[in-house]
Coordinates of C-alpha atoms in Angstrom, one line a residue:
S1419 CA -1.8 25.9 3.0
S1420 CA -2.3 28.2 0.0
S1421 CA -2.1 25.3 -2.5
S1422 CA -4.8 23.4 -0.6
Y1423 CA -7.0 26.4 -0.4
S1424 CA -6.6 27.0 -4.2
L1425 CA -7.6 23.4 -4.9
V1426 CA -10.7 23.8 -2.8
V1427 CA -11.7 27.0 -4.6
V1428 CA -11.2 25.4 -8.0
V1429 CA -13.4 22.4 -7.0
V1430 CA -16.0 24.6 -5.5
M1431 CA -16.2 26.8 -8.6
K1432 CA -16.5 23.7 -10.9
F1433 CA -19.2 21.9 -9.0
P1434 CA -22.6 23.3 -8.1
S1435 CA -23.2 24.0 -4.5
S1436 CA -25.9 21.4 -4.3
A1437 CA -23.3 18.7 -5.0
F1438 CA -21.6 19.5 -1.6
G1439 CA -24.9 19.8 0.4
W1440 CA -25.0 23.6 0.4
N1441 CA -28.3 25.2 -0.2
A1442 CA -27.2 28.8 0.1
P1443 CA -24.9 30.5 -2.4
L1444 CA -21.3 31.1 -1.3
R1445 CA -20.3 34.6 -0.3
F1446 CA -16.7 35.8 -0.3
N1447 CA -17.4 39.5 0.4
G1448 CA -16.7 39.3 4.1
Q1449 CA -20.3 40.1 5.1
H1450 CA -20.9 36.7 6.6
P1451 CA -17.9 35.4 8.6
K1452 CA -17.5 31.7 8.6
P1453 CA -18.1 29.8 11.8
R1454 CA -15.4 27.8 13.6
G1455 CA -14.6 24.7 11.6
A1456 CA -15.9 26.1 8.3
H1457 CA -12.5 25.7 6.6
T1458 CA -12.4 22.0 7.6
R1459 CA -15.9 21.4 6.3
T1460 CA -15.1 23.2 3.1
R1461 CA -12.1 21.0 2.5
A1462 CA -14.2 17.9 3.3
Y1463 CA -16.9 19.0 0.9
G1464 CA -14.3 19.7 -1.8
A1465 CA -12.7 16.3 -1.4
Q1466 CA -16.2 14.6 -1.4
G1467 CA -17.1 16.5 -4.6
A1468 CA -13.8 15.5 -6.2
L1469 CA -14.3 11.8 -5.4
E1470 CA -17.9 12.0 -6.7
A1471 CA -16.6 13.5 -9.9
L1472 CA -13.9 10.8 -10.2
N1473 CA -16.5 8.0 -9.6
S1474 CA -18.7 9.4 -12.3
K1475 CA -15.8 8.8 -14.8
P1476 CA -14.8 5.2 -14.5
L1477 CA -12.1 5.3 -17.1
L1478 CA -10.4 8.3 -15.4
K1479 CA -10.8 6.6 -12.1
S1480 CA -9.1 3.4 -13.4
A1481 CA -6.2 5.5 -14.8
V1482 CA -5.7 7.5 -11.6
V1483 CA -5.9 4.5 -9.3
C1484 CA -3.5 2.5 -11.5
A1485 CA -1.0 5.4 -11.6
A1486 CA -1.1 5.9 -7.9
L1487 CA -0.5 2.3 -7.2
G1488 CA 2.2 2.3 -9.8
C1489 CA 4.0 4.9 -7.7
V1490 CA 3.7 2.7 -4.7
G1491 CA 4.9 -0.4 -6.6
D1492 CA 7.9 1.4 -8.0
S1493 CA 8.8 2.9 -4.6
V1494 CA 8.7 -0.6 -3.1
A1495 CA 10.9 -1.9 -5.9
Q1496 CA 13.4 0.9 -5.4
R1497 CA 13.5 0.2 -1.6
R1498 CA 14.1 -3.5 -2.4
E1499 CA 16.9 -2.6 -4.8
A1500 CA 18.5 -0.2 -2.3
G1501 CA 18.5 -2.9 0.3
T1502 CA 20.2 -5.3 -2.1
R1503 CA 22.9 -2.7 -2.9
R1504 CA 23.5 -2.0 0.8
A1505 CA 23.8 -5.7 1.6
A1506 CA 26.2 -6.2 -1.3
A1507 CA 28.3 -3.2 -0.2
A1508 CA 28.4 -4.5 3.4
V1509 CA 29.7 -7.9 2.1
E1510 CA 32.3 -6.2 -0.1
A1511 CA 33.4 -4.0 2.7
A1512 CA 33.7 -6.9 5.1
G1513 CA 35.9 -8.8 2.7
S1514 CA 38.1 -5.8 1.8
K1515 CA 40.5 -4.7 4.5
K1516 CA 42.3 -2.2 2.2
K1517 CA 39.3 0.0 1.6
P1518 CA 37.3 0.3 4.8
T1519 CA 36.0 3.7 3.9
A1520 CA 34.6 2.8 0.5
A1521 CA 31.8 5.0 -0.8
A1522 CA 28.3 4.0 0.2
P1523 CA 26.0 2.8 -2.5
N1524 CA 23.5 5.2 -3.9
V1525 CA 20.1 4.6 -2.3
A1526 CA 18.4 7.9 -3.1
H1527 CA 14.9 7.6 -4.5
D1528 CA 14.7 8.1 -8.3
F1529 CA 11.6 10.2 -8.6
T1530 CA 12.0 10.3 -12.4
R1531 CA 11.7 6.6 -12.6
T1532 CA 8.6 6.7 -10.4
F1533 CA 7.1 9.4 -12.6
K1534 CA 7.8 7.3 -15.6
Q1535 CA 6.0 4.3 -14.1
A1536 CA 3.0 6.5 -13.1
M1537 CA 2.7 7.9 -16.6
Y1538 CA 2.8 4.5 -18.2
N1539 CA 0.1 3.3 -15.8
F1540 CA -2.0 6.4 -16.3
F1541 CA -1.9 6.6 -20.1
F1542 CA -1.8 2.9 -21.0
Y1543 CA -2.0 0.2 -18.2
G1544 CA -5.0 1.6 -16.3
P1545 CA -7.2 2.3 -19.4
V1546 CA -6.3 -1.0 -21.0
Q1547 CA -7.2 -2.9 -17.8
H1548 CA -10.4 -1.0 -17.6
Y1549 CA -11.7 -2.1 -21.0
W1550 CA -10.0 -5.5 -20.8
Y1551 CA -11.9 -6.7 -17.7
I1552 CA -15.2 -5.2 -18.9
E1553 CA -14.9 -7.1 -22.2
L1554 CA -13.9 -10.3 -20.4
A1555 CA -17.0 -10.0 -18.1
K1556 CA -19.3 -9.4 -21.1
R1557 CA -18.0 -12.4 -23.1
W1558 CA -17.5 -14.8 -20.2
P1559 CA -19.9 -13.7 -17.4
A1560 CA -19.6 -15.3 -14.1
R1561 CA -20.8 -14.4 -10.6
A1562 CA -18.3 -13.9 -7.8
F1563 CA -18.1 -16.9 -5.4
A1564 CA -20.0 -19.0 -7.9
L1565 CA -17.8 -22.0 -7.5
T1566 CA -19.7 -24.4 -9.8
A1567 CA -18.9 -26.6 -12.7
E1568 CA -20.6 -24.2 -15.1
S1569 CA -18.4 -21.3 -13.9
L1570 CA -15.2 -23.3 -14.4
A1571 CA -15.0 -22.8 -18.1
P1572 CA -15.3 -19.0 -18.2
F1573 CA -13.1 -18.7 -15.2
A1574 CA -10.3 -20.8 -16.8
T1575 CA -10.7 -18.9 -20.1
K1576 CA -10.3 -15.5 -18.4
V1577 CA -7.2 -16.6 -16.5
F1578 CA -5.6 -18.0 -19.6
L1579 CA -6.3 -14.9 -21.7
N1580 CA -5.1 -12.7 -19.0
Q1581 CA -1.7 -14.4 -19.1
A1582 CA -1.5 -15.3 -22.8
L1583 CA -2.6 -11.9 -24.1
L1584 CA -2.5 -9.1 -21.5
G1585 CA 0.8 -10.2 -20.0
P1586 CA 2.8 -10.1 -23.2
V1587 CA 1.2 -6.8 -24.2
V1588 CA 2.1 -5.2 -20.8
V1589 CA 5.7 -6.5 -20.8
S1590 CA 6.4 -5.5 -24.4
T1591 CA 4.9 -2.0 -24.1
F1592 CA 6.6 -1.4 -20.7
F1593 CA 10.0 -2.2 -22.1
L1594 CA 9.2 0.0 -25.1
W1595 CA 8.1 2.8 -22.8
G1596 CA 11.4 2.5 -21.0
A1597 CA 13.4 2.5 -24.2
V1598 CA 11.7 5.6 -25.5
W1599 CA 12.0 7.3 -22.2
S1600 CA 15.7 6.7 -22.0
N1601 CA 16.2 7.5 -25.7
D1602 CA 17.6 4.0 -26.4
V1603 CA 15.1 2.5 -28.9
K1604 CA 17.8 0.7 -30.7
A1605 CA 18.3 -1.5 -27.7
Y1606 CA 14.6 -2.5 -27.5
P1607 CA 14.7 -5.6 -29.7
G1608 CA 17.6 -7.1 -27.8
K1609 CA 16.0 -6.2 -24.5
L1610 CA 12.7 -7.8 -25.6
K1611 CA 14.5 -11.0 -26.8
R1612 CA 16.6 -11.3 -23.7
D1613 CA 14.3 -10.4 -20.9
M1614 CA 10.7 -10.8 -22.0
L1615 CA 10.3 -14.5 -21.4
P1616 CA 11.9 -14.4 -17.9
T1617 CA 9.7 -11.5 -17.0
L1618 CA 6.6 -13.3 -18.2
R1619 CA 7.6 -16.5 -16.3
A1620 CA 8.1 -14.5 -13.1
G1621 CA 4.7 -12.8 -13.7
W1622 CA 2.9 -16.0 -14.4
S1623 CA 4.0 -17.4 -11.0
F1624 CA 2.3 -14.5 -9.3
W1625 CA -0.5 -13.6 -11.7
V1626 CA -2.1 -17.1 -12.2
P1627 CA -3.1 -17.4 -8.5
A1628 CA -3.9 -13.6 -8.3
S1629 CA -6.1 -13.8 -11.4
S1630 CA -7.8 -16.9 -10.1
V1631 CA -8.8 -15.0 -7.0
N1632 CA -9.8 -12.0 -9.1
F1633 CA -12.2 -13.9 -11.4
M1634 CA -13.5 -16.3 -8.8
C1635 CA -14.1 -13.9 -5.9
V1636 CA -14.0 -10.3 -6.9
P1637 CA -17.0 -8.5 -8.4
T1638 CA -16.5 -7.1 -11.9
K1639 CA -16.7 -3.4 -10.7
H1640 CA -13.8 -4.0 -8.3
Q1641 CA -11.6 -6.1 -10.5
V1642 CA -9.5 -3.2 -11.9
L1643 CA -8.9 -2.0 -8.3
Y1644 CA -7.9 -5.5 -7.1
M1645 CA -5.6 -6.1 -10.0
S1646 CA -4.1 -2.7 -9.6
A1647 CA -3.3 -3.4 -6.0
C1648 CA -1.7 -6.7 -7.1
S1649 CA 0.3 -4.7 -9.6
I1650 CA 2.4 -3.5 -6.6
V1651 CA 4.1 -6.9 -6.7
W1652 CA 4.0 -6.9 -10.5
N1653 CA 5.8 -3.5 -10.6
V1654 CA 8.6 -5.0 -8.5
I1655 CA 9.0 -7.7 -11.1
L1656 CA 8.9 -5.3 -14.0
S1657 CA 11.4 -2.9 -12.4
L1658 CA 13.9 -5.6 -11.6
N1659 CA 13.8 -6.8 -15.2
M1660 CA 13.6 -3.3 -16.8
N1661 CA 16.8 -2.3 -14.9
K1662 CA 18.6 -5.6 -15.5
P1663 CA 21.9 -4.7 -17.1
A1664 CA 22.7 -6.1 -20.5
P1665 CA 25.3 -9.0 -20.6
V1666 CA 28.9 -8.0 -21.4
V1667 CA 29.9 -9.1 -24.8
A1668 CA 33.4 -10.6 -24.9
V1669 CA 35.7 -9.0 -27.4
A1670 CA 36.8 -11.4 -30.2
G1671 CA 40.3 -12.6 -29.9
N1672 CA 40.6 -11.7 -26.2
K1673 CA 40.7 -15.2 -24.8
K1674 CA 42.6 -16.5 -21.9
K1675 CA 45.2 -19.1 -22.7

């Protein structure tokens, strides 16, 4: 496609030809026709160069990976919610004989919501995780699969700090991000008071074993990737609590007798 070809041209112009394994300069004057399969090789070289450039910038890589997996996590969350709505609508339709043709629930994918999650992960969650795990590894170093008594203390410390510090920071900033995005900052304190602790409890039930595997078995250079993959489940938890409706406040004096 034209967009894919434009992307390849941009990557080729940015990186030197030696980065892609080409020793001869590129010619676009039509004097040297490309052999069969040249376009495929060009795309492959361009993708390889882009990956090499991404690997040379660990912070950017962490942000991009976290944003991409955030999109996956939010999509899974939306599919789960859509299934719940369909099941509720089916139960309601089965119990209501007067309205057999009730409108189907809205199960369309909310791309704005996915984009919101991706931007949060790219600008905040991914970079914070990047520096967080580097700092933990520096202060409490431990080798992967080193299941000894000496490694127990740093392992337990990192798991505790991951849940006692990083968890509340992520939940509070995620709720704030949603409040700012929806232009409803006034509701943020109530949302935080009402839903932060239940969200953290749900997160602890998942993150404690996930973090244990992370710090015990995963090398430091792969910890952000591992935890980002685990965040697919975490995004489901965050999405469910972010979209939880506020309780209806009863009007004073309107009581049943």
